[in-house]
Amino acid sequence: MRGIFSRRVRERTARATSDGTGMGMGIRTGIRTGIRWKLSAAIALVGALVAIALSLVVHNAAQVSMLDNSRDLADERLQVAQRMYESGRTLAFGVEVDDPSIPAALLEKVTQGRRATYVSNGPSGVPDIWAAVPLKDGRVLSLHTGFTDRNSDVMSDLDQALLIGSIAVVFGGSALGVLIGGQLSHRLRKAAAAANQVASGDTEVRVGDSIGGFLRDETDDLARAVDAMADTLQQRIEAERRVTADIAHELRTPVTGLLTAAELLPPGRPTELVRDRAQAMRTLVEDVLEVARLDGASERAELQDILLGEFVSRRVTAKDADIDVRVVHESEVTTDPRRLERVLFNLLANAARHGKPPVQVTVEGRVIRVRDHGPGFPAALLVDGPRRFRTGSPDRAGYGHGLGLTIAAGQARVLGARLTFRNVLPPGAPDDVPAEGAVAVLWLPEHAPTNTGSYPMLPD
């Protein structure tokens, strides 16, 4: 089950490039940022805006309050000075009579017979406090004071405290955003890692169990949705595999009987046609059963130590002496010879069926290359990889069932190997130029697969 689930998920979520490296063609580019930093920046921005707004409100309220106190104090002093002046005593508190610098707005109020105070901006930007009152003899008694140094110091200290508080709020909000965002980002990273494990074929992993935690949030909703999707997909693929395997298994007996009966027919052209079609049907049934077994992930490699170059040369020469085999560098590998031979023969059969001679096999270390000089692989195969019952374009696929490369790729997975496909183009030619051949490359792993079916994957 693991093998088919891994393959189907990869087919739906990734597209291989024409050189077979497995890199996605639809990867979005852009600046990558973490949730913790986005959340921290958002909290810091909101905190800064709130701190600035509150600082302005507090500053203005404090300044208005101090100005009101200063105006009340000036008014009280003016009243005391008025009583002293009207009783014939000396003027106090620096009051003046008919001061020519009285602001016009204040003088207008006083001429109406009202006692009033007024605040104006001084030359240095420090508020000036005015207070004036009309006298019985028609003159105006006024008091002019500035915003006291004490009040200025208080406002300066208040502004400094507000600035420090605003900075503390911004940094505190940023730290809180990093803490909260870090927790959320950590859960999302764990969910992504678990989802990648599922996509790689580990169907026992569940995203909900991986993220853990006591508090429930939207991450848990996402995990449950991914787990439900994985379960549903797994069930559907398993059902499909069982149907395919059952049909192929049920066909084995009648096809075998048909082939046996064909052997009893009298010699002749019709008999040859019946035998040929019966044998083709038997081969198809066996291939379908093999694909079903590979999809079920029940296959295990039976490992042996072999000299790869010698093995390939001997097997290829025994199959077709006209194929050119070149060993560039000999290497000893631990692999399953039967499965390796199956992969190699399927690649050679594909080259002979859809390509053109000469067919060349090159062994270099742990890498086997099979090249023909035909029209190249179809574009769909280079993009999506081999698909069952897809034989490609008419230029390359006049017959066949499209199972040869599918089986080769499945056996390569059992061996822990990587199978890639590409076309050979003239040097410097654009992509739309007809290919000069097709190359299938089998990369055997440095370490052999274990008896549990796991193995170190070669990097893409």
XYZ file of C-alpha atoms in Angstrom:
460
model
C 0.000 0.000 0.000
C 2.837 2.339 0.792
C 4.289 2.126 -2.702
C 1.070 2.861 -4.569
C 0.090 5.649 -2.181
C 3.504 7.269 -2.517
C 3.446 6.985 -6.297
C -0.070 8.366 -6.692
C 0.558 11.289 -4.367
C 3.739 12.155 -6.204
C 1.913 11.954 -9.527
C -0.678 14.395 -8.268
C 1.626 16.825 -6.515
C 4.874 16.889 -8.506
C 5.947 17.062 -12.110
C 9.409 15.933 -13.210
C 11.531 18.032 -15.499
C 12.760 16.678 -18.815
C 16.145 15.813 -17.375
C 14.521 13.580 -14.780
C 15.820 15.407 -11.745
C 12.410 15.462 -10.117
C 12.332 19.209 -9.612
C 8.878 20.763 -9.787
C 7.939 22.822 -12.810
C 5.206 24.718 -11.004
C 7.122 25.933 -7.971
C 6.077 29.427 -6.994
C 8.834 31.922 -6.399
C 8.722 34.758 -3.909
C 10.065 36.059 -0.643
C 9.649 33.481 2.092
C 8.665 34.801 5.503
C 7.681 32.999 8.674
C 4.367 33.333 10.469
C 6.114 34.323 13.684
C 7.708 37.344 12.035
C 4.512 38.359 10.292
C 2.589 38.094 13.563
C 5.341 39.901 15.464
C 5.404 42.712 12.910
C 1.609 43.016 13.010
C 1.527 43.165 16.834
C 4.429 45.626 16.887
C 2.700 47.858 14.324
C -0.596 47.825 16.202
C 1.230 48.413 19.485
C 3.132 51.332 17.980
C -0.050 52.913 16.632
C -1.858 52.477 19.960
C 1.149 53.785 21.901
C 1.442 56.859 19.662
C -2.268 57.582 19.911
C -2.311 57.195 23.696
C 0.856 59.269 24.049
C -0.672 62.114 22.065
C -3.873 61.943 24.076
C -2.023 61.867 27.409
C 0.356 64.640 26.338
C -2.460 66.923 25.218
C -4.579 66.140 28.286
C -1.672 66.853 30.623
C -0.798 70.070 28.822
C -4.418 71.261 28.876
C -4.671 70.417 32.569
C -1.498 72.331 33.397
C -2.606 75.297 31.323
C -5.952 75.329 33.114
C -4.166 75.278 36.474
C -1.877 78.090 35.329
C -4.870 80.163 34.165
C -6.654 79.568 37.480
C -3.527 80.616 39.380
C -3.141 83.743 37.248
C -6.808 84.587 37.798
C -6.458 84.226 41.576
C -3.371 86.436 41.624
C -5.111 89.002 39.463
C -8.031 89.173 41.895
C -5.681 89.674 44.832
C -3.807 92.361 42.910
C -7.109 94.051 41.998
C -8.176 94.272 45.642
C -4.783 95.659 46.637
C -4.849 98.229 43.809
C -8.380 99.385 44.623
C -7.442 99.721 48.300
C -4.541 101.992 47.361
C -1.742 99.591 48.018
C 1.159 98.734 45.723
C 0.641 96.458 42.726
C 1.737 92.855 43.317
C 2.602 89.794 41.248
C 3.857 91.938 38.376
C 0.445 93.190 37.272
C 0.251 96.233 35.015
C -2.367 98.827 34.222
C -3.313 99.368 30.564
C -0.515 97.116 29.271
C -0.262 97.891 25.526
C 0.757 94.271 24.712
C -2.524 92.752 25.886
C -3.812 90.378 23.174
C -6.705 91.853 21.202
C -8.964 88.881 21.915
C -8.459 89.283 25.655
C -8.919 93.054 25.510
C -12.215 92.572 23.681
C -13.542 90.415 26.507
C -12.364 92.878 29.154
C -13.991 95.862 27.430
C -17.247 94.006 27.778
C -16.814 94.221 31.558
C -15.685 90.627 32.070
C -12.684 89.200 33.857
C -10.920 86.734 31.518
C -7.801 84.674 30.968
C -6.048 83.949 27.697
C -3.282 81.630 26.483
C -1.021 82.573 23.579
C 2.130 81.106 22.089
C 5.246 82.932 23.073
C 8.187 83.671 20.784
C 10.013 80.520 21.893
C 6.953 78.321 21.618
C 6.322 78.342 25.378
C 2.698 79.238 26.207
C 2.038 82.713 27.672
C -0.657 83.028 30.320
C -2.662 86.270 30.405
C -5.286 87.401 32.881
C -7.102 90.779 32.792
C -9.925 92.513 34.626
C -11.638 95.921 34.074
C -11.202 98.511 36.879
C -13.799 100.928 38.178
C -11.985 103.869 36.623
C -12.220 102.313 33.159
C -8.652 101.134 32.962
C -7.539 97.491 32.563
C -5.502 95.580 35.097
C -3.570 92.644 33.527
C -1.169 89.897 34.570
C 1.254 88.280 32.131
C 3.153 85.099 33.116
C 4.848 82.349 31.176
C 4.498 78.604 31.436
C 6.598 77.926 34.520
C 9.839 76.015 34.339
C 8.362 73.480 36.702
C 5.501 72.809 34.345
C 7.913 72.579 31.426
C 10.003 70.062 33.343
C 6.918 68.048 34.185
C 5.863 67.975 30.535
C 9.383 67.013 29.470
C 9.476 64.183 31.998
C 6.020 63.074 30.903
C 7.026 63.048 27.223
C 10.126 61.053 28.074
C 8.093 58.537 30.074
C 5.588 58.224 27.236
C 8.395 57.632 24.725
C 9.999 54.949 26.883
C 6.623 53.355 27.479
C 5.836 53.338 23.758
C 9.166 51.691 22.941
C 8.581 49.125 25.677
C 5.114 48.380 24.289
C 6.489 47.904 20.771
C 9.278 45.583 21.871
C 7.032 43.747 24.282
C 4.452 43.267 21.546
C 7.138 42.037 19.191
C 8.377 39.535 21.757
C 4.825 38.369 22.387
C 4.257 38.041 18.633
C 7.446 35.996 18.268
C 6.352 33.741 21.138
C 2.820 33.198 19.878
C 3.865 33.012 16.236
C 6.661 30.610 17.143
C 4.205 28.203 18.720
C 1.890 28.397 15.716
C 4.774 28.135 13.256
C 6.166 25.129 15.120
C 2.824 23.338 14.898
C 2.500 24.152 11.207
C 6.036 22.931 10.511
C 5.274 19.671 12.294
C 2.064 19.364 10.284
C 3.957 20.012 7.032
C 6.617 17.440 7.945
C 3.946 14.840 8.704
C 2.133 15.636 5.445
C 5.408 15.208 3.550
C 5.879 11.811 5.199
C 2.407 10.816 4.044
C 3.198 12.058 0.537
C 6.403 9.999 0.585
C 4.385 6.852 1.225
C 4.368 6.484 5.022
C 0.650 5.868 5.360
C 0.877 5.194 9.108
C 1.699 8.824 9.890
C -1.171 11.117 10.882
C -0.838 14.875 10.930
C -3.141 15.290 13.937
C -1.019 12.984 16.080
C 2.191 14.692 14.970
C 1.276 18.241 15.972
C 0.007 17.236 19.445
C -0.770 19.936 22.010
C -3.629 20.499 24.455
C -5.066 23.659 22.918
C -7.108 23.266 19.755
C -7.029 25.798 16.950
C -7.287 26.046 13.170
C -4.123 23.957 12.824
C -5.994 20.986 14.240
C -8.810 21.568 11.754
C -6.265 21.540 8.930
C -4.665 18.374 10.315
C -8.010 16.579 10.501
C -8.816 17.605 6.924
C -5.436 16.356 5.643
C -5.797 13.081 7.562
C -9.299 12.571 6.196
C -8.083 13.270 2.663
C -5.168 10.838 3.088
C -7.469 8.118 4.453
C -9.956 8.562 1.629
C -7.244 8.558 -1.035
C -5.605 5.527 0.519
C -8.883 3.602 0.548
C -9.654 4.492 -3.051
C -6.196 3.516 -4.271
C -6.254 0.270 -2.307
C -9.666 -0.566 -3.762
C -8.363 0.190 -7.259
C -5.312 -1.984 -6.705
C -7.388 -4.883 -5.432
C -9.744 -4.696 -8.393
C -6.820 -4.648 -10.822
C -5.092 -7.555 -9.090
C -8.299 -9.593 -8.837
C -9.157 -9.109 -12.497
C -5.643 -10.028 -13.606
C -5.582 -13.045 -11.290
C -8.938 -14.298 -12.555
C -7.749 -13.940 -16.141
C -4.664 -16.102 -15.633
C -6.503 -19.407 -15.705
C -8.566 -18.860 -18.877
C -5.615 -17.247 -20.659
C -3.382 -20.180 -19.761
C -6.049 -22.550 -21.040
C -6.378 -20.533 -24.230
C -2.643 -20.686 -24.794
C -2.613 -24.443 -24.173
C -5.499 -24.933 -26.580
C -3.712 -22.854 -29.211
C -0.779 -25.273 -29.070
C -3.127 -28.081 -30.164
C -4.254 -26.312 -33.340
C -2.866 -27.569 -36.680
C 0.079 -25.681 -38.137
C -0.705 -22.682 -40.283
C -0.932 -18.930 -40.393
C -4.219 -18.720 -38.442
C -2.722 -20.872 -35.706
C 0.321 -18.591 -35.487
C -1.934 -15.539 -35.139
C -3.976 -17.200 -32.373
C -0.834 -18.263 -30.522
C 0.697 -14.802 -30.898
C -2.391 -13.048 -29.528
C -2.811 -15.577 -26.716
C 0.840 -15.122 -25.713
C 0.439 -11.322 -25.837
C -2.610 -11.597 -23.583
C -0.735 -13.821 -21.148
C 2.172 -11.358 -21.060
C -0.250 -8.509 -20.426
C -1.914 -10.364 -17.551
C 1.460 -11.148 -15.973
C 2.544 -7.515 -16.343
C -0.661 -6.249 -14.744
C -0.182 -8.649 -11.824
C 3.404 -7.452 -11.427
C 2.276 -3.820 -11.417
C -0.335 -4.656 -8.766
C 2.298 -6.343 -6.591
C 4.616 -3.356 -6.958
C 1.812 -0.983 -6.082
C 1.030 -3.001 -2.984
C 4.556 -2.398 -1.614
C 4.829 -6.070 -0.703
C 7.940 -6.677 -2.793
C 11.341 -6.974 -1.095
C 14.746 -7.080 -2.701
C 16.872 -10.249 -2.393
C 20.306 -8.719 -2.162
C 23.577 -9.959 -3.592
C 26.976 -8.410 -4.205
C 27.715 -8.151 -7.932
C 30.134 -6.389 -10.252
C 27.758 -4.086 -12.068
C 29.684 -3.711 -15.331
C 30.301 -7.446 -15.698
C 26.681 -8.248 -14.833
C 25.239 -5.781 -17.355
C 27.637 -6.860 -20.118
C 26.831 -10.537 -19.643
C 23.056 -10.067 -19.506
C 22.839 -7.641 -22.429
C 25.129 -9.705 -24.662
C 23.093 -12.840 -23.951
C 19.895 -11.008 -24.914
C 21.170 -9.175 -28.012
C 24.749 -9.329 -29.188
C 24.240 -6.306 -31.462
C 23.791 -3.924 -28.523
C 26.925 -1.923 -27.739
C 27.887 -2.220 -24.038
C 30.598 0.031 -22.636
C 31.876 -0.135 -19.056
C 33.506 3.180 -18.204
C 34.090 2.402 -14.557
C 33.481 -0.913 -12.804
C 31.781 -0.892 -9.419
C 30.649 -3.501 -6.913
C 27.048 -3.004 -5.801
C 24.628 -4.744 -3.457
C 21.323 -5.209 -5.218
C 18.754 -7.735 -6.405
C 20.089 -9.194 -9.701
C 16.680 -10.471 -10.825
C 14.988 -7.107 -10.402
C 17.945 -5.256 -11.898
C 17.778 -7.550 -14.940
C 14.039 -6.883 -15.204
C 14.618 -3.123 -15.231
C 17.452 -3.409 -17.745
C 15.527 -5.671 -20.136
C 12.434 -3.461 -19.999
C 14.543 -0.429 -20.903
C 16.149 -2.339 -23.772
C 12.760 -3.570 -24.990
C 11.403 -0.028 -24.913
C 14.429 1.228 -26.869
C 14.101 -1.539 -29.445
C 10.332 -1.091 -29.804
C 10.048 2.684 -29.905
C 13.544 3.887 -30.772
C 16.011 3.225 -33.549
C 19.367 1.451 -33.578
C 22.051 1.569 -32.543
C 21.112 0.979 -28.900
C 23.958 1.714 -26.493
C 24.368 0.700 -22.847
C 26.915 2.508 -20.677
C 27.925 1.538 -17.134
C 29.756 4.138 -15.084
C 30.107 3.356 -11.411
C 26.588 2.847 -10.072
C 24.908 4.461 -13.079
C 23.479 2.599 -16.077
C 22.494 4.502 -19.227
C 20.427 3.050 -22.059
C 20.323 5.171 -25.203
C 18.675 4.745 -28.550
C 18.723 6.994 -31.626
C 14.992 7.294 -32.216
C 12.604 10.251 -31.987
C 12.960 10.548 -28.204
C 10.542 10.129 -25.335
C 7.104 11.790 -25.550
C 6.739 15.096 -23.762
C 4.083 13.640 -21.444
C 6.507 10.982 -20.204
C 9.224 13.549 -19.520
C 6.759 15.658 -17.532
C 4.693 13.058 -15.659
C 6.894 9.975 -15.760
C 5.825 6.565 -17.128
C 2.088 5.855 -16.948
C 0.433 2.480 -17.374
C -1.400 1.918 -20.657
C 0.039 5.141 -22.070
C 2.322 4.513 -25.016
C 3.127 8.098 -25.888
C 2.900 9.908 -29.200
C 2.308 8.140 -32.547
C 5.901 8.899 -33.514
C 7.210 6.649 -30.758
C 4.359 4.348 -29.793
C 2.822 2.331 -32.518
C 2.018 -0.627 -30.232
C 2.476 -1.869 -26.686
C 0.593 -1.398 -23.439
C 2.744 1.189 -21.689
C 3.560 -1.182 -18.815
C 7.249 -1.765 -19.547
C 8.547 1.540 -18.187
C 5.937 1.474 -15.402
C 7.282 -1.894 -14.232
C 10.868 -0.679 -14.625
C 10.133 2.347 -12.429
C 8.388 0.141 -9.843
C 11.252 -2.343 -9.686
C 13.705 0.561 -9.425
C 11.817 1.787 -6.343
C 12.153 -1.671 -4.754
C 15.901 -1.505 -5.412
C 16.073 1.983 -3.903
C 17.227 3.283 -7.278
C 16.154 6.331 -9.248
C 15.094 6.052 -12.879
C 15.142 9.189 -15.030
C 14.356 9.940 -18.662
C 15.548 12.608 -21.071
C 15.928 13.293 -24.763
C 19.157 13.985 -26.614
C 19.089 17.267 -28.528
C 21.714 18.723 -30.870
C 24.134 21.043 -29.019
C 22.662 24.522 -28.673
C 19.370 23.529 -30.304
C 16.041 24.854 -28.933
C 13.579 22.509 -27.260
C 11.267 22.327 -30.278
C 13.958 20.708 -32.441
C 13.390 16.950 -32.980
C 15.384 14.788 -30.596
C 18.307 12.670 -31.744
C 17.591 9.891 -29.281
C 16.274 8.955 -25.856
C 18.291 8.182 -22.717
C 17.037 6.262 -19.677
C 19.350 6.518 -16.661
C 19.228 4.132 -13.691
C 20.941 5.476 -10.560
C 21.626 2.667 -8.089
C 21.843 3.768 -4.430
C 25.060 3.857 -2.482
C 23.427 1.794 0.259
C 21.250 -1.213 -0.478
C 17.605 -1.297 0.649
C 16.912 -2.949 3.990
C 14.717 -5.982 4.565
C 11.917 -3.630 5.659
C 11.838 -1.967 2.298
C 13.332 1.325 3.471
C 16.423 2.793 1.895
C 18.318 6.098 1.661
C 16.934 7.998 -1.322
C 19.299 9.664 -3.738
C 18.950 13.459 -3.696
C 16.952 14.893 -6.585
